[in-house]
PDB file of C-alpha atoms in Angstrom:
ATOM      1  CA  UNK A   1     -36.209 -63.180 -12.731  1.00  0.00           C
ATOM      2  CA  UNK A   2     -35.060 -65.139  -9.547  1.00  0.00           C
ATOM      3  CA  UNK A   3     -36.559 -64.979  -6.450  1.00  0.00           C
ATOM      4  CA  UNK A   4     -35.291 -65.674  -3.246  1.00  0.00           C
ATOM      5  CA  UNK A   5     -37.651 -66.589  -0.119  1.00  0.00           C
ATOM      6  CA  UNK A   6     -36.876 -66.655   3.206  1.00  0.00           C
ATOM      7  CA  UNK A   7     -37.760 -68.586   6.108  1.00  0.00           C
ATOM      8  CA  UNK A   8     -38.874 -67.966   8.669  1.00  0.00           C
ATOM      9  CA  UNK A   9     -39.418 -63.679   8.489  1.00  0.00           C
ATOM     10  CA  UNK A  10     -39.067 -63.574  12.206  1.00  0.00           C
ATOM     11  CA  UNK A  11     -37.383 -66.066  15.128  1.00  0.00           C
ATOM     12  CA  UNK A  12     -36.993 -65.474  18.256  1.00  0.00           C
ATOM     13  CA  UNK A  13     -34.500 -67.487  19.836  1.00  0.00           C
ATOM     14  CA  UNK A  14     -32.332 -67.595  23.154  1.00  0.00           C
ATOM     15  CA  UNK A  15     -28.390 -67.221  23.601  1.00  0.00           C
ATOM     16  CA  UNK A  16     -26.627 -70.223  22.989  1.00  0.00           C
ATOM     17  CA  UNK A  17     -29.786 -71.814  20.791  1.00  0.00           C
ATOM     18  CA  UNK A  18     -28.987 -73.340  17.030  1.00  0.00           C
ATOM     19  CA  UNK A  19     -30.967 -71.172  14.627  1.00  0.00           C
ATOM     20  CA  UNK A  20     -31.084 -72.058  10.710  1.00  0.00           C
ATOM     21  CA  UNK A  21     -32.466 -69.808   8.412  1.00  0.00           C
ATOM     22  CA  UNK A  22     -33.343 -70.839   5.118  1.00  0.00           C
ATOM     23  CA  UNK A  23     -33.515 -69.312   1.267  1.00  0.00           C
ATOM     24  CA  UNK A  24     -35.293 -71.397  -1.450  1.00  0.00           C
ATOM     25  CA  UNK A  25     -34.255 -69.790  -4.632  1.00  0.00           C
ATOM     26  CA  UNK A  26     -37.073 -69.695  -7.453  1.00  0.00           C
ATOM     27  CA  UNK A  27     -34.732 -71.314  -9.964  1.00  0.00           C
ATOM     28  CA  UNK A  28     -31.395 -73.391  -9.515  1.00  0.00           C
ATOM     29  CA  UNK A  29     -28.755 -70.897  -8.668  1.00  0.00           C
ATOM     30  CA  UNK A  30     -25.770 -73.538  -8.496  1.00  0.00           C
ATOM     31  CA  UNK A  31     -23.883 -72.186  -5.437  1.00  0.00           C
ATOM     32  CA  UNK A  32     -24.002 -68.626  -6.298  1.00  0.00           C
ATOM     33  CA  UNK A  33     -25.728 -67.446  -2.820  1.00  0.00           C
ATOM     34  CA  UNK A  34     -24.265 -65.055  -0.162  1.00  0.00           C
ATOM     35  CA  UNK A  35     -25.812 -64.083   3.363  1.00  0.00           C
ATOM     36  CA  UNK A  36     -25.687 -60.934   5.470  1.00  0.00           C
ATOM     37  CA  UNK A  37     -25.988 -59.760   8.615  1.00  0.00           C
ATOM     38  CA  UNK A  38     -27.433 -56.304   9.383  1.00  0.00           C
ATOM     39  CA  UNK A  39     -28.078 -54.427  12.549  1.00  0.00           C
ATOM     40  CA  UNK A  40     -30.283 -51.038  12.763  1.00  0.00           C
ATOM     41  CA  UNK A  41     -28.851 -48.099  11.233  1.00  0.00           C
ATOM     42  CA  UNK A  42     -25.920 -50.105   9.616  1.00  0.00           C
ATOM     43  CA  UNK A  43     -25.136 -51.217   6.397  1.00  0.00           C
ATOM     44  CA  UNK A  44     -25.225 -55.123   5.807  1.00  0.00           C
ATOM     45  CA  UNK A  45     -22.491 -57.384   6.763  1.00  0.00           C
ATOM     46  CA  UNK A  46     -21.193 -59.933   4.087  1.00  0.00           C
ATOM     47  CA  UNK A  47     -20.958 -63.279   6.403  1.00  0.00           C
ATOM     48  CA  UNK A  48     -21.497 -66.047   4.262  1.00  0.00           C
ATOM     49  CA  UNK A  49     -20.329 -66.146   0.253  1.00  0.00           C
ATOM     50  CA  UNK A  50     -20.478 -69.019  -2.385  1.00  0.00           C
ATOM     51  CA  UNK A  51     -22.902 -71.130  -0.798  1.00  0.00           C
ATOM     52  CA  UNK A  52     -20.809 -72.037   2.453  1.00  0.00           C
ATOM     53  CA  UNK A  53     -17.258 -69.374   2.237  1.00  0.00           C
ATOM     54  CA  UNK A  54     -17.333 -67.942   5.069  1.00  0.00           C
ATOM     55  CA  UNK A  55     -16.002 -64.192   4.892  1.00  0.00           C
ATOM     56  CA  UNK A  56     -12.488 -63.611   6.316  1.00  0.00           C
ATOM     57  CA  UNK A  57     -12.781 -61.965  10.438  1.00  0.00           C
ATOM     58  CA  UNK A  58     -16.189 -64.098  10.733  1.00  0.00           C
ATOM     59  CA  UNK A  59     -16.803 -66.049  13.599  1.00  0.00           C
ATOM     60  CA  UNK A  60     -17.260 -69.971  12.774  1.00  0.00           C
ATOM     61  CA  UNK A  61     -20.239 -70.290  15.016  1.00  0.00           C
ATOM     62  CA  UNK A  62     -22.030 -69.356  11.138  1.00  0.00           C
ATOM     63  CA  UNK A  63     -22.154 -71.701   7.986  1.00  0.00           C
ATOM     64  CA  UNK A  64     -23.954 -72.074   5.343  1.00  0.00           C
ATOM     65  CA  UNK A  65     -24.644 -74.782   3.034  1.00  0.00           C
ATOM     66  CA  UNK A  66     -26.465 -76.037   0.139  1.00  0.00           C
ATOM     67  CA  UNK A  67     -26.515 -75.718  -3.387  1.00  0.00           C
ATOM     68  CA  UNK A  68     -29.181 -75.729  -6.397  1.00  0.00           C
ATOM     69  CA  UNK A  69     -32.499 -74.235  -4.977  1.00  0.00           C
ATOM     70  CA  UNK A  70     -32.372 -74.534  -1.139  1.00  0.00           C
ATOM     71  CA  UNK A  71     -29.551 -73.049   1.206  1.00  0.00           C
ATOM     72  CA  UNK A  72     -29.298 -72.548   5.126  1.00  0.00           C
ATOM     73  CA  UNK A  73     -27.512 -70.644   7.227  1.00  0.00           C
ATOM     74  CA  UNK A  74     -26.926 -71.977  10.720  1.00  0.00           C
ATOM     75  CA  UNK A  75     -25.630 -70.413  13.737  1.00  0.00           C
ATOM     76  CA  UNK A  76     -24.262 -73.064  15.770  1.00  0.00           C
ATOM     77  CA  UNK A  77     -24.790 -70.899  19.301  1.00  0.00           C
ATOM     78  CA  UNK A  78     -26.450 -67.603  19.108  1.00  0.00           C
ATOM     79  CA  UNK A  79     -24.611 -64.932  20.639  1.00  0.00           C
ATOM     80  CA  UNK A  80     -26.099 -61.712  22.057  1.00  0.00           C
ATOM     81  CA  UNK A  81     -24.663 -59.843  19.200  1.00  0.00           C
ATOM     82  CA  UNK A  82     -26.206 -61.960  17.036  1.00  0.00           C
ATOM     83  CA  UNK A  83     -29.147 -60.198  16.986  1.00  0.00           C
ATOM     84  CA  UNK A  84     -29.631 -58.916  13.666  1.00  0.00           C
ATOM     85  CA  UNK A  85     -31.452 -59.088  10.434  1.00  0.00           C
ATOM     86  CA  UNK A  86     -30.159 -61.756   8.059  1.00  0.00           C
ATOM     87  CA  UNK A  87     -30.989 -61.422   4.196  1.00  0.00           C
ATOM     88  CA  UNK A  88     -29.173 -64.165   1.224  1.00  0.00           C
ATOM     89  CA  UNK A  89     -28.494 -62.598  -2.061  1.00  0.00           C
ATOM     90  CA  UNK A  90     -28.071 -63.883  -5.507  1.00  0.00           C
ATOM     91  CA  UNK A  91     -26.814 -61.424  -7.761  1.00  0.00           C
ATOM     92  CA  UNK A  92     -29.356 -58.451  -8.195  1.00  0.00           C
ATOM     93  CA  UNK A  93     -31.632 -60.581  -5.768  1.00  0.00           C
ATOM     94  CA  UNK A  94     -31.939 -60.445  -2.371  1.00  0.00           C
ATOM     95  CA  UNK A  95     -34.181 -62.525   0.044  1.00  0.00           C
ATOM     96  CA  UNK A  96     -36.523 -60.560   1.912  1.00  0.00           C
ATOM     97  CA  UNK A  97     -35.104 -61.213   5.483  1.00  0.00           C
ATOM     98  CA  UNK A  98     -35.302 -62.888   8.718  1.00  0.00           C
ATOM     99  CA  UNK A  99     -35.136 -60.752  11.927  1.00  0.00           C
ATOM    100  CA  UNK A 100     -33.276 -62.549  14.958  1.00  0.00           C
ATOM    101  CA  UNK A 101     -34.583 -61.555  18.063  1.00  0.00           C
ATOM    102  CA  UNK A 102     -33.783 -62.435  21.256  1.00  0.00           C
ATOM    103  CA  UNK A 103     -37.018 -64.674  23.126  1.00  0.00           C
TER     104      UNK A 103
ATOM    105  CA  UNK B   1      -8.121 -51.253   3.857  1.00  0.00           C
ATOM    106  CA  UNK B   2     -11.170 -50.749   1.480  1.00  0.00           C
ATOM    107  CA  UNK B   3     -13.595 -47.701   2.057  1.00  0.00           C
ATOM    108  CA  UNK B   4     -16.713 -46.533   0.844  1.00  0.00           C
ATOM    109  CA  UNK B   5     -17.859 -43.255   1.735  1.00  0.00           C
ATOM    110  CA  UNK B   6     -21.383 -41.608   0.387  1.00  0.00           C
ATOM    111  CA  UNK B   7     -22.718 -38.366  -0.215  1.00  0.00           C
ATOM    112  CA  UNK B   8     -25.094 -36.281  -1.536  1.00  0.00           C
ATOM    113  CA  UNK B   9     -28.163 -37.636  -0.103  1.00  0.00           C
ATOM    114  CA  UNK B  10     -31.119 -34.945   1.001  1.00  0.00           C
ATOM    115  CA  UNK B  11     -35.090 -33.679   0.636  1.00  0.00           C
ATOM    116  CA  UNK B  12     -36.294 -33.296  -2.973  1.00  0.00           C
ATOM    117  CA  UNK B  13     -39.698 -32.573  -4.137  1.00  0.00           C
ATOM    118  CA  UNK B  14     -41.082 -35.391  -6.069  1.00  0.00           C
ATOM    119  CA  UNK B  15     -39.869 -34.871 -10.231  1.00  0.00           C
ATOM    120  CA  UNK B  16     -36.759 -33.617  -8.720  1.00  0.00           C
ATOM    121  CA  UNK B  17     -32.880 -34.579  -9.442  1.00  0.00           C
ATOM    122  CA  UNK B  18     -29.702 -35.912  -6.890  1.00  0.00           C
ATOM    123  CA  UNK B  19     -26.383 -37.169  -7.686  1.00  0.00           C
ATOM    124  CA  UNK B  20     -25.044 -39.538  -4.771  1.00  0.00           C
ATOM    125  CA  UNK B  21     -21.166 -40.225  -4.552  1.00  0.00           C
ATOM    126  CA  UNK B  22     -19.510 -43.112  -3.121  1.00  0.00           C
ATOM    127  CA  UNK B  23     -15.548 -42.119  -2.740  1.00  0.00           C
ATOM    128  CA  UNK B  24     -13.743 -45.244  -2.307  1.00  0.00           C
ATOM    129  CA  UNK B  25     -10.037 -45.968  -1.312  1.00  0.00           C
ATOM    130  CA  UNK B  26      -7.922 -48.717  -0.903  1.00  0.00           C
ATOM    131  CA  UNK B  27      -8.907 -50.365  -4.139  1.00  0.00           C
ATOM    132  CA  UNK B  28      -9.730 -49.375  -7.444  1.00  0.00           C
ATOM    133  CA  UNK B  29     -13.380 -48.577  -8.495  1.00  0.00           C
ATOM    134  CA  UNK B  30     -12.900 -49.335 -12.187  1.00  0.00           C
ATOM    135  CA  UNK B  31     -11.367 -52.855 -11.157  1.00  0.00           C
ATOM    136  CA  UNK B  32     -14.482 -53.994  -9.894  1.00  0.00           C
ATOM    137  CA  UNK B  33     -18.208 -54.452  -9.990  1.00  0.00           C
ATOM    138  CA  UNK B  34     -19.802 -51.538  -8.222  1.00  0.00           C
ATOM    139  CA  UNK B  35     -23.718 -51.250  -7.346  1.00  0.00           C
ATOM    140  CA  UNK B  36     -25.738 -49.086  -5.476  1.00  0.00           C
ATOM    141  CA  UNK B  37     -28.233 -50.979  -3.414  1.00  0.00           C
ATOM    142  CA  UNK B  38     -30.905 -49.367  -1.580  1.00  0.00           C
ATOM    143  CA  UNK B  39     -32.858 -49.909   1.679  1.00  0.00           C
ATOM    144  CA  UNK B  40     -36.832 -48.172   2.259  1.00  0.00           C
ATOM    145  CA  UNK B  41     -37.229 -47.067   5.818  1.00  0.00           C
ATOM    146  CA  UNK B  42     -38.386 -50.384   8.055  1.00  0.00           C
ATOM    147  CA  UNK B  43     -37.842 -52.715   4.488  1.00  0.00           C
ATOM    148  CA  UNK B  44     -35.391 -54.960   3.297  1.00  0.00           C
ATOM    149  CA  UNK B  45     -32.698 -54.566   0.844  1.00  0.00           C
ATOM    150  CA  UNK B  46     -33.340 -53.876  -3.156  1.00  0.00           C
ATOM    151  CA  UNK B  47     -30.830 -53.822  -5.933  1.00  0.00           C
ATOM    152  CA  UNK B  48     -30.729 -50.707  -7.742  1.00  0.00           C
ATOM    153  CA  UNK B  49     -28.145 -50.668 -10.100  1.00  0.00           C
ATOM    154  CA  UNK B  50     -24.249 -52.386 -11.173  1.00  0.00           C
ATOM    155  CA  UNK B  51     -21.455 -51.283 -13.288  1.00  0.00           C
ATOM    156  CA  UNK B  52     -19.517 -53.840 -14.803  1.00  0.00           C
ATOM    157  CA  UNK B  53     -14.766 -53.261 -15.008  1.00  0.00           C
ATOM    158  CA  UNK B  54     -15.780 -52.858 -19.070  1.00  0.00           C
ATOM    159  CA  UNK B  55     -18.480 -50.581 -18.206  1.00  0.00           C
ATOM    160  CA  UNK B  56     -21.254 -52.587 -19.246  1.00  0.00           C
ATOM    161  CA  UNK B  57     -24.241 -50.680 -16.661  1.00  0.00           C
ATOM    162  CA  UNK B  58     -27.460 -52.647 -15.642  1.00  0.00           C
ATOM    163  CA  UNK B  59     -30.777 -51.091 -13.768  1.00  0.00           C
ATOM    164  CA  UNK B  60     -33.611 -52.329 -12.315  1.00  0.00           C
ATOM    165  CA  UNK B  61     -36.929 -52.092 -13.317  1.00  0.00           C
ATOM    166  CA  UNK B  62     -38.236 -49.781 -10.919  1.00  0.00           C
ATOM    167  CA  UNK B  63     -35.012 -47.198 -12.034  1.00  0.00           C
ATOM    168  CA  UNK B  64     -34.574 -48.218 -15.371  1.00  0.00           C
ATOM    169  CA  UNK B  65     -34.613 -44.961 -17.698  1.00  0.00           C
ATOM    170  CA  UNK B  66     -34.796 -42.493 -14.566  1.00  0.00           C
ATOM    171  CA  UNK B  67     -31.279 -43.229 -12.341  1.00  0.00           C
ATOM    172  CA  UNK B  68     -27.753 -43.650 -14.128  1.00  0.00           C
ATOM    173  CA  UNK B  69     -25.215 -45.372 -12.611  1.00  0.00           C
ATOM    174  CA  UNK B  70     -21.366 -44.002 -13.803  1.00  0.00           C
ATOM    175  CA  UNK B  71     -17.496 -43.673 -12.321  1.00  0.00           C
ATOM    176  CA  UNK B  72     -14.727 -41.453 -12.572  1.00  0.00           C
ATOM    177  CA  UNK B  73     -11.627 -43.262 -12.750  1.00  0.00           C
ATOM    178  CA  UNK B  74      -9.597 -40.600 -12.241  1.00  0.00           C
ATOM    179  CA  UNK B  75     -11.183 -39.808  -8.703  1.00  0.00           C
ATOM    180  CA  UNK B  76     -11.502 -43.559  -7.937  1.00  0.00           C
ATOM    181  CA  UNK B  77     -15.777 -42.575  -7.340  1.00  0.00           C
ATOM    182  CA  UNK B  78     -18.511 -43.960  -8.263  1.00  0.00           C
ATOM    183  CA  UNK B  79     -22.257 -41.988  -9.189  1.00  0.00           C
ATOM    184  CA  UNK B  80     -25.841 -42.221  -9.336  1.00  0.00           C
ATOM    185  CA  UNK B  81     -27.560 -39.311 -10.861  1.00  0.00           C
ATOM    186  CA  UNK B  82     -31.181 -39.673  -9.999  1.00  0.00           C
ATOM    187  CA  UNK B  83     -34.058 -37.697 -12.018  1.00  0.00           C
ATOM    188  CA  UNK B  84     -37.588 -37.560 -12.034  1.00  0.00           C
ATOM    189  CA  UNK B  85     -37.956 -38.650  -8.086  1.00  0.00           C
ATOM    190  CA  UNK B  86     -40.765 -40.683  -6.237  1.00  0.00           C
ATOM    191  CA  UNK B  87     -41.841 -40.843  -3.115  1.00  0.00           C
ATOM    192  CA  UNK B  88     -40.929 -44.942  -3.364  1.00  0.00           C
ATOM    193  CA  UNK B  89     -37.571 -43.834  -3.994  1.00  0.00           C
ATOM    194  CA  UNK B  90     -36.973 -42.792  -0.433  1.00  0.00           C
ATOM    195  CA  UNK B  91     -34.477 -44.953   1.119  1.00  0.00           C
ATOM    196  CA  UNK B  92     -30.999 -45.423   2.240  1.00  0.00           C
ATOM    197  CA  UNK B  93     -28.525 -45.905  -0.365  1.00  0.00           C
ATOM    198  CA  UNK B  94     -25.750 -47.639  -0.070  1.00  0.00           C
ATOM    199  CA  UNK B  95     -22.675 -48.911  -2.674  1.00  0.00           C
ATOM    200  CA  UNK B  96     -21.157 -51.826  -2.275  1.00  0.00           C
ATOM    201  CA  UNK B  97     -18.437 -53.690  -4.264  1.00  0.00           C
ATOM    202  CA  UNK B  98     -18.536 -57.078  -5.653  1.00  0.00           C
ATOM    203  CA  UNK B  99     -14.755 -58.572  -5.462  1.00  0.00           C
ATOM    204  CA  UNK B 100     -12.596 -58.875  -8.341  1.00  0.00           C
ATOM    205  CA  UNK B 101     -13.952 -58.908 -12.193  1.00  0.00           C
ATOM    206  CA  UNK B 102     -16.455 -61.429 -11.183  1.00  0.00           C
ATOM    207  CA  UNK B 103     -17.881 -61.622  -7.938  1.00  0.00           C
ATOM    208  CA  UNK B 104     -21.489 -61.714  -7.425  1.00  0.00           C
ATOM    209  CA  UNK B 105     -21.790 -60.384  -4.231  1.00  0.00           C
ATOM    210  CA  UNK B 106     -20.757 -57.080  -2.194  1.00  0.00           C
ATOM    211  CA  UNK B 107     -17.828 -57.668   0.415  1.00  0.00           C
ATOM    212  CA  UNK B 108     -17.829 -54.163   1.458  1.00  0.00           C
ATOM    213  CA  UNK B 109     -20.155 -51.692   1.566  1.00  0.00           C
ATOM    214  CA  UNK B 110     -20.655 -47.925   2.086  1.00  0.00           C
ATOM    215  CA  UNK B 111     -22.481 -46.504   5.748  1.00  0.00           C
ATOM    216  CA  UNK B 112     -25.339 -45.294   3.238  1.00  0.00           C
ATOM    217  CA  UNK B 113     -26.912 -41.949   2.650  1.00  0.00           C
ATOM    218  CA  UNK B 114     -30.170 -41.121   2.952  1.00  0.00           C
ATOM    219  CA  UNK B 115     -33.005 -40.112   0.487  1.00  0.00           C
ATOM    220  CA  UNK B 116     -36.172 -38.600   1.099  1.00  0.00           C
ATOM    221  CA  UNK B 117     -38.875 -37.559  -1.843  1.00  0.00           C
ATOM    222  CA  UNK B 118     -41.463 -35.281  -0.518  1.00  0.00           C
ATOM    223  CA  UNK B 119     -43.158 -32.331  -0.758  1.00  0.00           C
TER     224      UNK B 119
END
């Protein structure tokens, strides 16, 4: 099975900072990698699909990129409601998050 | 506009049985790859189960032979019956849809219902 790995679990970062999370997959994974956004006590928010699609109503201060067995996702200036856990996901896989708090 | 609603999340003893529904509108279930992914209190997100548009149904390990994963077309919902409860199996559950016949991975989701095994 593929694993997904996450990096770093935790940040703490300031508004308007660049933050890039990364997900090393445990096997190539071509481009099939998707990220989310969740916030406490709601359900996960598709951001990211395909490797570097970003979902339709998201803001384009988030990309992603990569391909193969490494992938980021950057956030070109953290907003306060930014503050979230982010998790990637390759089919039945998910990464085991990074929580984005505020420094 | 696509919607996922739960149900049927509660207490069970341990060894006990649940059947969570996710009602959906604004698309149709049987169109589309359909999971149920669930979340453990303070944990991070785990796969639980797909069905495939042909049918074709897929578990993980941890649920494999106890949780069954099925749809009724005709009520545009999708199931999970869940025997023989754990404690592990406390969590959130959510369902999610994958887009179109073969998207691998979950534009919307459901606002979850929660689990709890226990005595």
């Amino acid at each position: 099975d593929i694993q997904l790995t996450q990096s770093p679990s935790f940040l703490s970062a300031s508004v308007g900072d660049r933050v890039t999370i990364t997900c090393r997959a445990s096997q190539g994974i071509s481009s099939y990698l998707a990220w989310y956004q969740q916030k406490p006590g709601k359900a996960p928010k598709l951001l990211i699909y395909a490797a570097s699609t970003l979902q339709s109503g998201v803001p384009s201060r988030f990309s992603g990129s990569g391909s193969g067995t490494e992938f980021t996702l950057t956030i070109s200036s953290l907003q306060p409601e930014d503050f979230a856990t982010y998790y990637c996901q390759q089919l039945k896989t998910f990464g085991g998050g990074t929580k984005v708090e505020i420094k | 506009e696509v919607q996922l609603v739960e149900s049927g999340g509660g207490l069970v003893q341990p060894g006990g049985s649940l059947r969570l529904s996710c009602a959906a509108s604004g698309f149709t279930v049987s169109s589309n790859y359909m999971s149920w992914v669930r979340q453990a209190p303070g944990k991070g997100l785990e796969w639980v189960s797909v069905i495939y548009s042909g049918g074709s149904t897929y578990y993980a390990d941890s649920v494999k032979g106890r949780f069954t994963i099925s749809r009724d077309n005709s009520k545009n919902t999708l199931y999970l019956q869940m025997n023989s409860l754990r404690a592990e199996d406390t969590a959130v559950y959510y369902c999610a849809r994958s887009p179109g016949p073969t998207g691998t991975w979950f534009d919307y989701w459901g606002q979850g219902t929660l689990v709890t095994v226990s005595s």
